[in-house]
Amino acid sequence: MQRLRAVSSSFRRENGASPTPKPSMYFRNFSLALVSTLVATGAWYAYKDSSPSATSSLAGGVGQGSVFGSLQQTRGLTSQSIYPNAPQPPPKETSEEEQPATSTRRAVVVDNDQVYTGSITGDGPLQKDTDDSGRKVLEMLTPEQATRKLRRNEESYLVGRGKGVVRYDVVQIPSNDPIEDDHVEKIVEVPQSMTAGGDGASGNTDWMFWGVFDGHSGWTTSAKLRQVLVGFVARELNATYKNALADPSLTFPTPESIDAAIKRGFVLLDNEIVHESVEKVMKANSKRVAAELLAPALSGSCALLSFYDSKSKLLRVACTGDSRAVLGRRGASGKWTATPLSVDQTGGNQDEAARLRKEHPGEENVVRNGRILGGLEPSRAFGDAFYKWTRETQDRIKRSYFGRTPSQLLRTPPYVTAEPIITTTKVEPEKGDFVVMATDGLWEMLTNEEVVGLVGQWLQEQAESQGGGNRGSSWLKSWFSTQTPLPVEKLPESQKDGDVNGQRTPVRQLQWGVNSRENERFVTQDKNAATHLVRNALGGKDKDMLCALLTLPSPYSRRYRDDLTVEVIFFGEGDKSGNVVLNVEASAPHGDVKAKL
């Protein structure tokens, strides 16, 4: 039996463990003795494959650096060897021509923090219906089924506003059940009278918002953000623009006032979630009301919100937590450059740790093991009231309703804030800029450069396959020449090791043992750019790895991958029909889906 060291972590937002990966998970071949035990106590997944290569272990069909590592071939197992006491039908005499082809399954056995891989031959009793679609939890997804799962929640919209945005793609892949991520997209048409400046521009302005929300300890906070965050921010922006119009010395709000408006929207909403909810609950004196109003306070969520003003062509990215936005821009060399538009805000970020220690002098455990009070990883988040309520409030909530005992390290809350850090970028639609926004589940798997290079690769494929002959691809123009493996400028070697600019490196690549070259890892086969990124994050060309990771159900899956929410926003010179329409070829068939405007 060969042992391959890998990295283990539950990667929960709040578990008090060190964020440093611990080498405690192993990938192994399974033996006959283990199988009979793990079938009953672990989780066993297999899919049928009658091809000759399927008679070897999973690693035999997986390139070096796959999730299963470099493992030895496993001897085939029959249903009789797994269930030695099971009744077997009498042998049937047949000629060689009548001999049935041996059915082989590829299998993954999960037991605690260990993964066993191998092959099974025969049609033993290894199936059980578990859902309405007829899928069996004991069966590993086939590549076709994996693709259907990847595309189940994808959406794509063509933006015909003529304001610099031509398309955006979205996809979500759950790991938690239910998924704790959420997202929002809204376009607000602002009358010319509201944004009139001294630049002679005419016509209405579009305020475009895209948001991804990475929930933790539940889904309620992220759902609350999806419902109301854009409204809170737009209300503050509206007031700021009106104040500028009323001031004869101003023709446009100052950049500082716009940033302040966005921050007010974030902070006011969090205050409503965390503090105003307590006041309402105390007045109502009802456990039912408490359960409803306190849910978004007791869970938490990071928030990444992009605000694009079509008049100024400025893109503001407001980040609370460790979701990330990256700009892709095509350079003179024909390659794309990756520019981060946000910083991962965690206890492991030196700037964030220094800020917290300055705000809470004398509290040496305000950041411990890269976590706030040794528990919460994001240093900025909505909700997470246990890091914001006073001890008296927490004791009262626990005594009258429900809750938990305050941390022994709690001294001078709040320790966590929802105030975002904002960056501003001048977008160049004529150069085909694009922005990728994603929860940290994607950045655990891919670097900024890999993500931008993959989108550049996808754009090139779309241009070559469609020729720019329809509305959905005409904005691609003729940007592309053959680029391999990824058309992206690489980071200098000196910046590749460790965290770069406050951003963590993809720890999942360490966990899975990924070390293959790009041309051996990545594939282009999806019409939706966000789905394209997720496919390559989960395995790309390594179909066994992709299928295994998508087969694992909650809660097993959370050990190996997080919830994934990805948005890709494409800037360019599109049509001016004024419509936002569903891009059917890159969207899941959900019936009469209407664009968000």
XYZ file of C-alpha atoms in Angstrom:
597
model
C 0.000 0.000 0.000
C 1.443 3.361 -1.023
C 0.842 6.465 1.051
C 0.734 9.982 -0.383
C 0.828 12.949 1.919
C -1.654 15.679 1.213
C -3.263 18.494 3.109
C -6.317 18.217 5.307
C -8.707 20.922 6.427
C -12.375 21.323 7.058
C -11.998 24.988 6.021
C -14.916 26.065 8.129
C -15.082 29.811 8.638
C -15.116 29.415 12.377
C -13.523 26.413 13.990
C -10.720 27.779 16.078
C -8.100 25.863 14.106
C -5.011 27.305 12.587
C -5.387 28.309 8.925
C -2.078 26.567 8.235
C -2.783 23.293 6.392
C -2.026 20.163 8.371
C -0.598 17.130 6.558
C -3.050 14.616 7.983
C -5.052 13.426 4.989
C -3.828 10.507 2.894
C -4.855 9.028 -0.418
C -4.476 5.244 -0.529
C -5.443 2.146 -2.389
C -8.077 0.132 -0.571
C -7.669 -3.512 0.332
C -10.208 -6.326 0.517
C -10.255 -6.169 4.289
C -11.091 -2.477 4.305
C -13.831 -2.586 1.706
C -16.315 -4.683 3.649
C -15.975 -2.305 6.598
C -16.088 0.968 4.683
C -19.094 -0.017 2.594
C -21.040 0.000 5.819
C -19.361 2.855 7.691
C -17.871 5.128 5.049
C -19.059 6.460 1.731
C -18.452 4.521 -1.475
C -18.883 5.992 -4.935
C -18.451 4.265 -8.274
C -19.402 4.631 -11.914
C -19.534 1.916 -14.537
C -16.932 1.922 -17.258
C -16.346 -1.020 -19.555
C -13.304 0.513 -21.228
C -10.030 -1.410 -20.894
C -8.394 1.350 -18.851
C -11.020 1.003 -16.183
C -9.522 -2.231 -14.925
C -6.720 -0.304 -13.275
C -7.037 1.900 -10.231
C -8.298 5.443 -10.542
C -4.776 6.728 -10.501
C -4.071 4.740 -13.620
C -6.368 7.023 -15.582
C -5.393 10.185 -13.752
C -2.365 12.275 -14.587
C 0.287 12.958 -12.009
C -0.836 15.599 -9.563
C -4.456 14.504 -9.519
C -6.594 14.318 -6.418
C -5.640 10.680 -6.077
C -1.924 11.163 -6.428
C 0.427 8.564 -7.872
C -1.108 5.316 -6.684
C -0.514 1.708 -7.572
C -2.913 -0.407 -9.595
C -5.544 -2.101 -7.460
C -6.677 -5.654 -8.034
C -10.249 -5.950 -9.203
C -12.868 -6.676 -6.570
C -15.974 -8.750 -7.188
C -19.280 -8.598 -5.410
C -18.519 -12.028 -3.937
C -15.274 -10.808 -2.353
C -17.075 -7.818 -0.830
C -20.126 -9.745 0.326
C -18.771 -13.300 0.766
C -22.018 -14.570 2.287
C -24.299 -13.106 -0.338
C -26.159 -15.739 -2.399
C -24.745 -16.084 -5.884
C -26.643 -17.369 -8.917
C -25.472 -20.723 -10.278
C -22.923 -20.480 -13.072
C -24.347 -20.569 -16.547
C -22.603 -22.543 -19.235
C -21.910 -20.310 -22.196
C -19.633 -20.341 -25.144
C -16.801 -17.841 -25.410
C -18.861 -15.790 -27.846
C -21.686 -15.555 -25.291
C -19.491 -14.490 -22.378
C -20.723 -11.091 -21.146
C -18.288 -8.212 -20.945
C -17.049 -7.613 -17.425
C -18.498 -4.450 -15.916
C -15.978 -2.310 -14.071
C -16.616 0.537 -11.686
C -14.227 3.185 -10.559
C -14.583 3.780 -6.866
C -13.757 6.339 -4.238
C -14.092 5.394 -0.577
C -14.130 8.199 1.979
C -13.515 7.412 5.636
C -12.953 10.398 7.925
C -9.879 12.181 6.501
C -8.739 9.299 4.304
C -9.604 8.614 0.692
C -9.196 5.134 -0.814
C -9.302 4.533 -4.545
C -9.548 1.451 -6.698
C -11.594 -0.579 -9.182
C -14.471 -2.984 -8.732
C -15.589 -5.574 -11.233
C -19.032 -7.139 -11.317
C -22.552 -5.932 -10.545
C -22.602 -6.363 -6.783
C -25.310 -4.825 -4.583
C -23.697 -1.399 -4.366
C -26.651 0.811 -5.263
C -29.406 2.564 -3.377
C -31.851 5.177 -4.653
C -31.422 8.392 -2.712
C -33.158 11.178 -4.643
C -36.034 11.839 -7.016
C -33.773 12.074 -10.045
C -32.825 8.413 -9.673
C -29.196 9.132 -8.845
C -27.653 6.699 -6.419
C -25.316 8.023 -3.757
C -23.145 4.950 -4.170
C -22.525 5.740 -7.816
C -19.798 8.140 -8.837
C -20.954 10.726 -11.368
C -20.029 10.049 -14.961
C -18.330 12.902 -16.868
C -21.662 13.655 -18.546
C -23.457 13.822 -15.210
C -20.692 16.003 -13.794
C -21.145 18.437 -16.678
C -24.894 18.591 -16.049
C -24.246 19.335 -12.388
C -21.749 22.070 -13.284
C -24.286 23.721 -15.586
C -27.360 23.324 -13.400
C -27.201 26.859 -11.973
C -25.411 28.762 -14.738
C -26.825 32.010 -16.134
C -25.616 34.393 -18.808
C -27.032 37.741 -19.890
C -26.354 39.886 -22.963
C -26.451 43.576 -22.049
C -27.583 45.717 -24.960
C -27.466 49.025 -23.132
C -24.595 50.479 -25.145
C -23.002 51.666 -21.915
C -19.779 49.685 -21.883
C -20.983 46.350 -20.458
C -21.854 43.671 -22.988
C -22.330 40.485 -21.001
C -22.074 38.834 -17.602
C -21.971 35.133 -16.721
C -22.792 33.553 -13.353
C -22.586 30.057 -11.893
C -23.008 28.472 -8.461
C -21.879 25.035 -7.283
C -22.971 24.057 -3.767
C -20.861 22.143 -1.279
C -22.897 22.919 1.826
C -26.536 21.829 1.887
C -28.138 24.282 1.443
C -25.532 26.439 -0.266
C -24.387 29.309 1.948
C -23.281 31.565 -0.945
C -25.560 34.005 -2.741
C -25.303 36.648 -5.473
C -27.118 39.643 -6.963
C -27.100 41.598 -10.231
C -29.012 44.853 -10.753
C -29.016 47.668 -13.288
C -30.479 51.024 -12.224
C -31.199 53.630 -14.901
C -30.436 57.096 -13.540
C -31.994 60.170 -15.231
C -29.639 62.692 -16.798
C -30.863 65.329 -14.354
C -29.420 63.294 -11.492
C -25.934 62.929 -12.911
C -25.522 66.025 -15.074
C -21.945 67.209 -15.018
C -19.774 69.694 -16.804
C -18.467 67.266 -19.389
C -21.228 67.829 -21.915
C -22.380 64.218 -21.787
C -26.043 63.581 -22.475
C -28.483 60.770 -21.919
C -29.310 58.656 -18.903
C -26.652 56.848 -16.881
C -26.623 53.218 -15.821
C -25.591 52.225 -12.335
C -24.726 48.550 -12.587
C -24.226 46.362 -9.519
C -22.879 42.851 -9.181
C -22.433 41.138 -5.837
C -21.235 37.796 -4.507
C -21.843 36.869 -0.876
C -19.945 34.125 0.915
C -22.034 32.982 3.863
C -20.763 31.019 6.848
C -22.439 29.361 9.826
C -25.610 29.329 7.738
C -27.186 30.876 4.650
C -29.432 33.566 6.145
C -26.983 36.480 6.173
C -25.971 36.038 2.536
C -29.646 35.779 1.554
C -30.341 39.037 3.396
C -27.533 40.731 1.469
C -28.928 39.485 -1.837
C -32.279 41.030 -0.981
C -31.312 44.463 0.329
C -27.615 45.419 0.073
C -27.845 47.028 -3.380
C -30.889 49.011 -2.212
C -29.033 50.346 0.830
C -26.038 51.381 -1.282
C -28.123 52.896 -4.098
C -30.088 54.971 -1.571
C -26.884 56.462 -0.154
C -25.487 57.092 -3.649
C -28.734 58.800 -4.640
C -28.499 61.166 -1.685
C -24.837 61.896 -2.440
C -25.508 62.741 -6.089
C -28.437 64.985 -5.111
C -26.266 66.852 -2.632
C -23.666 67.429 -5.341
C -26.288 68.870 -7.691
C -27.419 71.260 -4.986
C -23.882 72.591 -4.497
C -22.965 75.259 -7.103
C -19.270 74.530 -6.606
C -19.695 70.896 -7.678
C -20.557 69.373 -11.042
C -20.128 65.802 -9.851
C -19.785 64.129 -6.433
C -16.216 63.878 -5.224
C -14.621 60.401 -5.286
C -14.360 60.519 -1.494
C -18.082 61.219 -1.095
C -19.025 58.324 -3.395
C -16.814 55.927 -1.448
C -18.294 57.221 1.802
C -21.822 56.610 0.484
C -21.022 52.989 -0.348
C -19.476 52.465 3.090
C -22.535 53.996 4.781
C -24.792 51.606 2.905
C -22.768 48.628 4.122
C -22.517 49.805 7.730
C -26.166 50.852 8.028
C -27.344 47.471 6.785
C -25.076 45.617 9.198
C -26.310 47.786 12.050
C -29.867 46.810 11.134
C -28.927 43.121 11.014
C -26.906 43.030 14.243
C -28.260 45.728 16.564
C -31.691 46.936 15.435
C -32.851 43.320 15.241
C -32.116 42.888 18.967
C -34.210 45.950 19.837
C -37.139 44.613 17.810
C -36.853 41.172 19.380
C -36.828 42.572 22.910
C -39.952 44.601 22.180
C -41.754 41.669 20.584
C -40.790 39.220 23.382
C -41.439 36.292 21.049
C -39.216 33.327 20.261
C -40.771 33.088 16.800
C -39.897 36.718 16.051
C -36.430 36.155 17.525
C -35.818 33.153 15.282
C -36.739 35.189 12.206
C -35.007 38.473 13.002
C -31.853 37.171 14.657
C -30.990 34.520 12.055
C -28.971 36.916 9.817
C -27.128 38.199 12.923
C -26.232 34.751 14.247
C -24.783 33.575 10.922
C -22.409 35.689 8.845
C -21.345 36.579 5.337
C -18.556 38.248 3.417
C -19.644 40.670 0.696
C -18.055 41.740 -2.580
C -20.003 44.416 -4.451
C -18.996 46.043 -7.751
C -20.543 49.372 -8.782
C -20.071 50.562 -12.376
C -21.062 54.077 -13.418
C -21.519 54.010 -17.192
C -21.016 57.782 -17.470
C -17.631 57.958 -15.784
C -16.598 54.396 -16.794
C -15.397 53.969 -13.216
C -15.710 50.604 -11.500
C -15.712 50.620 -7.724
C -15.213 47.326 -5.894
C -16.262 47.272 -2.241
C -14.892 44.266 -0.343
C -15.920 43.099 3.106
C -14.203 39.775 3.817
C -12.172 37.451 1.618
C -14.090 37.135 -1.615
C -12.023 38.569 -4.450
C -12.303 40.580 -7.663
C -9.627 40.534 -10.383
C -9.403 42.639 -13.551
C -8.272 41.107 -16.816
C -6.825 43.557 -19.348
C -5.229 42.776 -22.687
C -1.773 44.266 -23.130
C 0.279 45.235 -26.158
C 1.848 41.766 -26.207
C -1.555 40.198 -26.823
C -1.529 38.593 -23.405
C -3.790 39.470 -20.501
C -2.625 40.929 -17.207
C -4.267 40.122 -13.883
C -4.823 43.045 -11.516
C -6.418 42.382 -8.106
C -9.215 44.818 -7.255
C -9.578 43.690 -3.655
C -7.541 42.324 -0.769
C -8.402 39.215 1.259
C -9.444 40.558 4.655
C -8.638 37.871 7.224
C -6.814 37.555 10.495
C -3.877 36.262 8.465
C -3.595 39.581 6.602
C -0.859 41.564 8.353
C -2.538 44.922 7.745
C -5.844 43.680 9.139
C -4.132 42.113 12.156
C -2.284 45.377 12.851
C -5.547 47.342 12.595
C -7.279 45.059 15.076
C -4.405 45.179 17.558
C -4.401 48.979 17.347
C -8.178 49.117 17.926
C -7.957 46.671 20.857
C -4.718 47.495 22.696
C -3.574 45.023 25.285
C -5.642 42.141 23.883
C -2.945 39.781 22.681
C -5.518 37.229 21.488
C -7.533 39.617 19.343
C -5.892 37.722 16.464
C -4.782 34.200 17.268
C -3.641 31.628 14.711
C -4.775 33.982 11.940
C -8.328 34.155 13.303
C -10.313 36.755 15.207
C -10.278 35.720 18.888
C -8.938 32.417 17.566
C -12.269 31.603 15.889
C -13.455 33.605 12.877
C -11.231 33.822 9.807
C -12.643 36.926 8.004
C -11.786 40.150 9.803
C -14.671 41.973 8.091
C -18.136 40.506 7.621
C -21.850 41.112 7.934
C -23.632 39.443 10.839
C -21.328 37.395 13.094
C -22.972 39.086 16.075
C -20.967 37.075 18.599
C -17.996 39.229 17.601
C -20.019 42.467 17.782
C -22.507 42.193 20.654
C -21.451 43.083 24.169
C -21.214 40.272 26.700
C -24.365 41.601 28.383
C -26.333 41.436 25.126
C -25.104 37.920 24.405
C -26.012 36.718 27.906
C -29.467 38.265 27.578
C -30.107 36.696 24.175
C -28.985 33.300 25.435
C -31.079 33.550 28.607
C -34.289 34.749 26.921
C -34.101 33.097 23.519
C -31.156 31.083 22.220
C -27.494 31.529 21.551
C -24.193 30.418 22.938
C -21.810 31.283 25.720
C -19.662 34.326 24.807
C -16.007 33.723 24.064
C -13.741 33.896 27.104
C -11.536 36.235 25.050
C -14.358 38.777 24.520
C -13.315 42.129 26.018
C -14.063 45.187 23.860
C -16.390 44.318 20.970
C -16.957 44.881 18.123
C -14.001 42.988 16.711
C -15.449 42.515 13.220
C -16.736 45.293 10.960
C -18.817 45.328 7.800
C -17.129 48.504 6.514
C -15.617 47.655 3.120
C -12.314 48.583 1.566
C -13.007 50.221 -1.812
C -10.863 50.343 -4.934
C -11.613 52.439 -8.019
C -10.581 51.454 -11.538
C -11.051 53.232 -14.856
C -12.492 50.590 -17.168
C -11.488 50.534 -20.835
C -14.349 48.834 -22.706
C -12.609 49.414 -26.036
C -9.807 47.104 -24.881
C -12.128 44.331 -23.790
C -11.585 44.516 -20.043
C -13.277 41.886 -17.921
C -13.675 41.353 -14.181
C -13.953 38.059 -12.315
C -15.721 38.164 -8.952
C -15.816 35.022 -6.851
C -16.170 33.719 -3.339
C -13.014 32.316 -1.798
C -13.894 28.773 -2.885
C -12.495 29.603 -6.345
C -9.353 31.320 -5.079
C -8.533 28.295 -2.929
C -8.096 26.426 -6.219
C -6.723 28.900 -8.777
C -4.352 31.870 -8.759
C -5.313 35.291 -10.111
C -3.153 34.682 -13.180
C -4.707 31.268 -13.833
C -8.215 32.723 -13.596
C -7.472 35.612 -15.968
C -5.574 33.319 -18.341
C -8.466 30.849 -18.379
C -10.959 33.593 -19.265
C -8.559 34.830 -21.957
C -8.326 31.271 -23.279
C -12.128 31.022 -23.229
C -12.499 34.325 -25.131
C -10.073 33.119 -27.752
C -12.005 29.878 -28.152
C -15.290 31.780 -28.531
C -13.809 34.069 -31.164
C -12.401 31.140 -33.146
C -15.504 28.943 -32.922
C -18.125 31.643 -33.540
C -16.181 34.033 -35.717
C -17.887 37.034 -34.185
C -20.909 36.395 -36.351
C -23.727 36.863 -33.852
C -24.826 39.309 -31.244
C -23.320 37.351 -28.380
C -19.793 37.383 -29.774
C -19.506 40.429 -32.042
C -17.852 42.401 -29.240
C -14.911 39.991 -29.302
C -13.650 41.674 -32.491
C -10.295 40.350 -33.735
C -8.198 40.410 -30.590
C -6.789 36.940 -30.733
C -3.852 35.020 -32.020
C -2.779 31.561 -30.997
C -1.548 31.591 -27.408
C -0.490 28.531 -25.435
C -0.778 27.445 -22.749
C -2.537 30.426 -21.127
C -2.490 33.910 -22.681
C -1.566 35.728 -19.460
C 1.437 37.609 -18.143
C 3.090 35.614 -15.353
C 4.082 36.923 -11.949
C 7.803 37.289 -11.292
C 9.254 34.267 -9.504
C 9.943 36.400 -6.437
C 6.201 36.937 -5.938
C 4.990 33.386 -6.446
C 5.761 32.007 -2.997
C 3.559 32.949 -0.066
C 0.761 35.475 0.054
C 0.901 38.194 -2.610
C -0.483 41.672 -1.912
C -2.569 40.373 0.968
C -3.983 37.484 -1.081
C -3.608 33.869 -0.090
C -2.220 31.199 -2.369
C -4.503 28.340 -3.578
C -4.247 25.897 -0.661
C -6.420 23.294 -2.416
C -3.687 22.748 -4.987
C -1.521 21.632 -2.101
C -4.287 19.500 -0.665
C -4.909 17.710 -3.941
C -1.251 17.495 -4.942
C -1.781 19.475 -8.166
C 1.515 20.062 -9.964
C 0.734 19.397 -13.632
C 1.588 21.907 -16.335
C -1.197 24.189 -17.558
C -1.591 22.438 -20.914
C -2.138 19.189 -18.995
C -4.677 20.670 -16.571
C -7.024 22.990 -18.400
C -9.797 22.447 -20.930
C -12.292 24.654 -22.786
C -15.732 23.146 -23.366
C -18.328 25.429 -21.734
C -20.242 28.328 -23.267
C -20.515 30.029 -19.884
C -17.251 31.667 -18.794
C -18.003 31.243 -15.077
C -18.719 27.534 -15.557
C -15.473 27.276 -17.534
C -13.573 28.592 -14.506
C -15.258 26.220 -12.064
C -14.679 23.187 -14.286
C -10.965 23.923 -14.452
C -10.789 24.691 -10.745
C -12.223 21.252 -9.961
C -10.045 19.234 -12.299
C -10.227 20.450 -15.898
C -8.845 17.709 -18.128
C -8.645 15.347 -15.159
C -12.184 13.987 -15.456
C -11.779 11.508 -12.604
C -10.854 14.308 -10.253
C -13.767 16.442 -11.454
C -16.262 13.595 -11.084
C -15.003 12.591 -7.644
C -15.167 16.133 -6.262
C -18.674 16.691 -7.632
C -19.882 13.288 -6.414
C -18.988 13.816 -2.766
C -22.167 14.947 -0.966
C -22.452 17.323 1.954
C -20.964 17.216 4.555
C -18.075 15.123 3.081
C -17.583 17.548 0.205
C -16.817 20.458 2.530
C -13.509 18.829 3.456
C -12.293 19.101 -0.130
C -14.089 22.101 -1.648
C -16.154 25.094 -0.597
C -19.356 26.539 -2.039
C -18.526 28.248 -5.326
C -20.078 31.418 -6.716
C -18.404 33.021 -9.748
C -19.344 36.018 -11.898
C -17.521 37.192 -15.014
C -18.363 40.682 -16.306
C -17.324 41.576 -19.854
C -16.850 45.187 -20.926
C -16.940 46.200 -24.583
C -18.731 48.058 -27.328
C -22.035 46.210 -27.655
C -25.368 46.975 -29.297
C -27.714 49.727 -28.111
C -31.071 47.977 -28.159
C -31.626 48.945 -24.532
C -32.437 45.366 -23.575
C -30.880 42.845 -21.225
C -31.686 39.362 -22.481
C -30.949 35.850 -21.380
C -28.102 34.239 -23.291
C -29.770 30.874 -23.787
C -26.753 28.913 -25.009
C -24.838 29.680 -21.801
C -27.713 29.336 -19.338
C -29.393 26.402 -17.654
C -32.886 25.632 -19.007
C -34.996 27.089 -16.200
C -38.037 27.967 -18.271
C -39.116 31.593 -18.551
C -36.100 33.255 -16.938
C -36.220 37.018 -17.056
C -33.181 39.282 -17.108
C -32.494 41.359 -14.001
C -32.944 45.051 -14.780
